[in-house]
C-alpha positions as CSV (number, residue, x, y, z in Angstrom):
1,X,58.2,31.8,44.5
2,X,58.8,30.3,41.0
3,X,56.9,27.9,39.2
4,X,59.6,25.1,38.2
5,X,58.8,22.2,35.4
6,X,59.4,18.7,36.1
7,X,61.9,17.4,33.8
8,X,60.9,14.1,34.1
9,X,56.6,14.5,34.1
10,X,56.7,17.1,30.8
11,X,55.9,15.1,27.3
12,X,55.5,16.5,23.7
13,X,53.1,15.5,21.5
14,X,52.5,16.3,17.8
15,X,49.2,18.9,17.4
16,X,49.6,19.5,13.6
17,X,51.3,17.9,10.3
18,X,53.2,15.0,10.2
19,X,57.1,14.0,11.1
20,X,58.6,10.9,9.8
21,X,60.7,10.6,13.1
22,X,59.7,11.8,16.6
23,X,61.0,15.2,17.4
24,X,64.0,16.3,19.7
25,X,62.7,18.7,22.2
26,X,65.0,20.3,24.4
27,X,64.3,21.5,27.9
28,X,67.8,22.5,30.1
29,X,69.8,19.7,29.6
30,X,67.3,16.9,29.3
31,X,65.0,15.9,26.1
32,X,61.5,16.0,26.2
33,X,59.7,12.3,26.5
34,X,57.8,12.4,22.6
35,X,54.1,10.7,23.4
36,X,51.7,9.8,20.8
37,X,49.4,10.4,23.3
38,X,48.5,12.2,26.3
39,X,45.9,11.7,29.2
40,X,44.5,15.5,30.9
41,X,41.6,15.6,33.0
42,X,40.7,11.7,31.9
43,X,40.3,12.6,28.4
44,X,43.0,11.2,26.4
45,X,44.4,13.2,23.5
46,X,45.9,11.6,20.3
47,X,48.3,13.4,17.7
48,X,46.7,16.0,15.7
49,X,44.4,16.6,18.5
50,X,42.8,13.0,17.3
51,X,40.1,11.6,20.5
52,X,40.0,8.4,19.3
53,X,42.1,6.8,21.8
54,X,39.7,8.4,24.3
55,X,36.9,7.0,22.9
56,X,38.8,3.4,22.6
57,X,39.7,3.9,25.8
58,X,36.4,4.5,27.0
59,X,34.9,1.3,25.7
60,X,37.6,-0.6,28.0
61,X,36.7,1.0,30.8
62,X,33.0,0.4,30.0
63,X,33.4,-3.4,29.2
64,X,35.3,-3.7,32.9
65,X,32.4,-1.4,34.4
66,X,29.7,-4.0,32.7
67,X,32.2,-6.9,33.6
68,X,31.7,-6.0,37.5
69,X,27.9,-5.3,37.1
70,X,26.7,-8.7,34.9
71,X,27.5,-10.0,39.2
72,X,24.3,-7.7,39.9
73,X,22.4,-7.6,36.2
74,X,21.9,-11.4,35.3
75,X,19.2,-12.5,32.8
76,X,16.7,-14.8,35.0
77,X,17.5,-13.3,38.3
78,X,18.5,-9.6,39.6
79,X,17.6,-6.3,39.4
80,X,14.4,-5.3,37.9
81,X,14.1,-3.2,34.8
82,X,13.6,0.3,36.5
83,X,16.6,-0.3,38.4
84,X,18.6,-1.3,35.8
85,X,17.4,1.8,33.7
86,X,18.6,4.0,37.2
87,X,22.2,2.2,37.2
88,X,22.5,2.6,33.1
89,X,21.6,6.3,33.5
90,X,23.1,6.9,37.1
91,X,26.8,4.9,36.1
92,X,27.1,3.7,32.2
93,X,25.7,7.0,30.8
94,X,28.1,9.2,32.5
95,X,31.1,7.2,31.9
96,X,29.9,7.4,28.1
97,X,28.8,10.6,27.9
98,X,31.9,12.0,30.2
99,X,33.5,15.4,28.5
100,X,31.5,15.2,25.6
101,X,31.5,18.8,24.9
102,X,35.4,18.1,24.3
103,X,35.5,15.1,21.7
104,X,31.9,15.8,20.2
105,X,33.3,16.9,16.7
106,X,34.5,13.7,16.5
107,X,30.8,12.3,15.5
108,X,31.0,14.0,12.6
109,X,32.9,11.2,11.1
110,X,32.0,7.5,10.7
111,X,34.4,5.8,13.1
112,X,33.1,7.9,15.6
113,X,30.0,7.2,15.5
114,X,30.7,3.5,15.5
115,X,33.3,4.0,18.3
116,X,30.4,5.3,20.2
117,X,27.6,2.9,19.2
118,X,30.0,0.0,20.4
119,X,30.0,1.9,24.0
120,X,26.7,2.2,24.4
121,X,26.1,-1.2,22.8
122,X,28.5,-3.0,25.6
123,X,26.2,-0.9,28.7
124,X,23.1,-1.2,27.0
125,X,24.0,-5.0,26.8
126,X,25.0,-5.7,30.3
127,X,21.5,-3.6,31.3
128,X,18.6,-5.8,29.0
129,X,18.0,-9.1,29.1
130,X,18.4,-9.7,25.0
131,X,20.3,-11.5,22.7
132,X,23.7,-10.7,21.6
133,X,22.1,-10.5,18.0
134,X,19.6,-7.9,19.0
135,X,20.7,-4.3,17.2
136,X,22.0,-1.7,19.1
137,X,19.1,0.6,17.6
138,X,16.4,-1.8,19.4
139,X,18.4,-1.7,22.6
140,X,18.6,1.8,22.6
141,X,14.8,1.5,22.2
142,X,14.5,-0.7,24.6
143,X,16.0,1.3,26.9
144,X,14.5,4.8,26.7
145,X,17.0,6.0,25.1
146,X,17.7,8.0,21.4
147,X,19.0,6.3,19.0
Protein backbone atom coordinates (compact mmCIF):
# COMPACT_ATOMS: atom_id res chain seq x y z
CA UNK A 1 0.00 0.00 0.00
CA UNK A 2 1.73 3.12 -1.60
CA UNK A 3 0.71 6.52 -1.66
CA UNK A 4 0.71 7.54 -5.47
CA UNK A 5 0.57 11.46 -6.75
CA UNK A 6 -1.80 12.50 -9.18
CA UNK A 7 -0.04 13.76 -12.17
CA UNK A 8 -2.60 15.76 -13.24
CA UNK A 9 -4.12 17.46 -9.59
CA UNK A 10 -0.26 18.48 -8.30
CA UNK A 11 0.50 22.38 -9.03
CA UNK A 12 3.72 24.39 -8.07
CA UNK A 13 3.63 27.58 -6.87
CA UNK A 14 6.40 30.12 -6.12
CA UNK A 15 6.91 30.50 -1.99
CA UNK A 16 10.03 32.81 -2.17
CA UNK A 17 12.03 35.37 -4.61
CA UNK A 18 11.10 36.11 -7.88
CA UNK A 19 11.39 34.24 -11.52
CA UNK A 20 11.02 36.19 -14.67
CA UNK A 21 9.44 32.99 -16.30
CA UNK A 22 7.42 30.25 -14.64
CA UNK A 23 9.47 27.31 -13.66
CA UNK A 24 9.77 23.74 -15.24
CA UNK A 25 8.98 21.28 -12.67
CA UNK A 26 9.41 17.73 -13.44
CA UNK A 27 7.49 14.96 -11.96
CA UNK A 28 8.01 11.25 -14.06
CA UNK A 29 7.44 12.21 -17.40
CA UNK A 30 4.92 14.98 -16.99
CA UNK A 31 5.59 18.85 -15.96
CA UNK A 32 4.12 20.24 -13.09
CA UNK A 33 0.92 22.80 -13.80
CA UNK A 34 2.84 26.39 -12.39
CA UNK A 35 -0.17 28.32 -10.38
CA UNK A 36 0.04 31.77 -9.16
CA UNK A 37 -2.19 30.60 -6.85
CA UNK A 38 -3.47 27.83 -4.83
CA UNK A 39 -6.78 27.16 -2.88
CA UNK A 40 -6.22 24.52 0.55
CA UNK A 41 -8.73 24.17 3.05
CA UNK A 42 -10.73 27.43 1.40
CA UNK A 43 -7.96 29.66 2.12
CA UNK A 44 -6.37 30.74 -1.07
CA UNK A 45 -2.63 31.18 -1.07
CA UNK A 46 -0.82 33.63 -3.44
CA UNK A 47 3.01 33.60 -4.48
CA UNK A 48 5.33 34.39 -1.79
CA UNK A 49 2.83 33.08 0.62
CA UNK A 50 0.86 36.53 -0.28
CA UNK A 51 -3.31 36.01 1.20
CA UNK A 52 -4.47 38.70 -0.67
CA UNK A 53 -6.32 36.76 -3.13
CA UNK A 54 -8.04 35.12 -0.12
CA UNK A 55 -9.02 38.17 1.23
CA UNK A 56 -10.28 39.40 -2.41
CA UNK A 57 -11.82 36.39 -2.77
CA UNK A 58 -13.58 36.67 0.37
CA UNK A 59 -15.25 39.96 -0.44
CA UNK A 60 -16.93 38.13 -3.55
CA UNK A 61 -18.19 35.63 -1.74
CA UNK A 62 -19.55 38.12 0.85
CA UNK A 63 -21.05 40.52 -1.78
CA UNK A 64 -22.98 37.16 -3.27
CA UNK A 65 -23.83 36.06 0.50
CA UNK A 66 -25.29 39.87 1.03
CA UNK A 67 -26.72 39.67 -2.65
CA UNK A 68 -29.01 36.56 -1.49
CA UNK A 69 -29.91 38.13 1.97
CA UNK A 70 -30.89 42.08 0.86
CA UNK A 71 -34.39 39.28 -0.36
CA UNK A 72 -34.66 38.95 3.56
CA UNK A 73 -32.84 42.39 5.01
CA UNK A 74 -34.82 45.27 3.04
CA UNK A 75 -34.86 48.90 4.46
CA UNK A 76 -38.75 49.54 5.24
CA UNK A 77 -39.82 46.02 5.66
CA UNK A 78 -37.92 42.69 7.10
CA UNK A 79 -36.17 41.51 9.75
CA UNK A 80 -35.85 43.44 12.88
CA UNK A 81 -32.58 44.80 14.20
CA UNK A 82 -31.82 41.91 16.73
CA UNK A 83 -32.25 39.52 14.09
CA UNK A 84 -30.26 41.08 11.69
CA UNK A 85 -27.43 41.47 14.44
CA UNK A 86 -28.02 37.23 14.98
CA UNK A 87 -27.62 36.68 11.01
CA UNK A 88 -24.46 39.26 10.76
CA UNK A 89 -22.81 37.44 13.66
CA UNK A 90 -24.38 33.87 13.06
CA UNK A 91 -23.41 34.01 8.86
CA UNK A 92 -21.37 37.33 7.63
CA UNK A 93 -18.91 37.29 10.63
CA UNK A 94 -17.81 33.80 10.10
CA UNK A 95 -17.38 33.99 6.54
CA UNK A 96 -15.13 37.18 7.41
CA UNK A 97 -13.46 36.15 10.14
CA UNK A 98 -12.94 32.34 8.60
CA UNK A 99 -9.07 31.05 9.21
CA UNK A 100 -8.02 34.22 10.52
CA UNK A 101 -5.36 32.79 12.63
CA UNK A 102 -3.84 31.94 9.06
CA UNK A 103 -3.83 35.32 7.09
CA UNK A 104 -3.78 37.66 10.28
CA UNK A 105 -0.26 39.02 9.66
CA UNK A 106 -1.53 40.38 6.72
CA UNK A 107 -3.21 43.39 8.82
CA UNK A 108 -0.12 44.55 9.54
CA UNK A 109 -0.05 46.26 6.30
CA UNK A 110 -2.46 48.93 4.76
CA UNK A 111 -4.09 46.95 1.96
CA UNK A 112 -5.01 44.64 4.38
CA UNK A 113 -6.64 46.45 6.43
CA UNK A 114 -8.62 48.12 3.71
CA UNK A 115 -9.24 44.62 2.11
CA UNK A 116 -10.81 43.85 5.28
CA UNK A 117 -12.78 47.06 6.07
CA UNK A 118 -14.38 46.64 2.53
CA UNK A 119 -15.68 43.04 3.78
CA UNK A 120 -17.10 43.94 6.66
CA UNK A 121 -18.33 47.21 5.07
CA UNK A 122 -20.35 45.05 2.20
CA UNK A 123 -22.14 42.75 5.47
CA UNK A 124 -22.43 45.42 7.73
CA UNK A 125 -24.25 47.19 4.71
CA UNK A 126 -26.69 44.57 3.71
CA UNK A 127 -27.46 44.25 7.84
CA UNK A 128 -28.45 48.39 8.71
CA UNK A 129 -30.66 50.30 7.24
CA UNK A 130 -28.17 53.42 6.38
CA UNK A 131 -26.94 55.20 3.60
CA UNK A 132 -24.30 54.15 1.34
CA UNK A 133 -22.42 57.40 2.50
CA UNK A 134 -22.49 56.39 6.12
CA UNK A 135 -18.54 55.29 7.25
CA UNK A 136 -17.76 51.96 7.86
CA UNK A 137 -16.53 53.10 11.46
CA UNK A 138 -20.30 54.26 12.33
CA UNK A 139 -21.65 50.98 10.91
CA UNK A 140 -19.36 49.09 12.86
CA UNK A 141 -20.87 51.16 15.74
CA UNK A 142 -23.93 50.68 14.74
CA UNK A 143 -23.69 47.31 14.90
CA UNK A 144 -22.03 46.27 18.16
CA UNK A 145 -19.15 45.71 16.75
CA UNK A 146 -15.16 47.11 17.14
CA UNK A 147 -14.00 49.20 14.93
Amino acid sequence: MGVSVSDTKTECMLLKGILSRAPSVRMGESCMKYVKEVKHLGVSVGERMSFRPHLERMREKIIRVAGSMSRILRKEWGLRRRATSITYKGLLFPCISYSASVWKPVLRFQYGRDLLNRCQRVALYACLSVCRTVSTDAMQILMGEAP
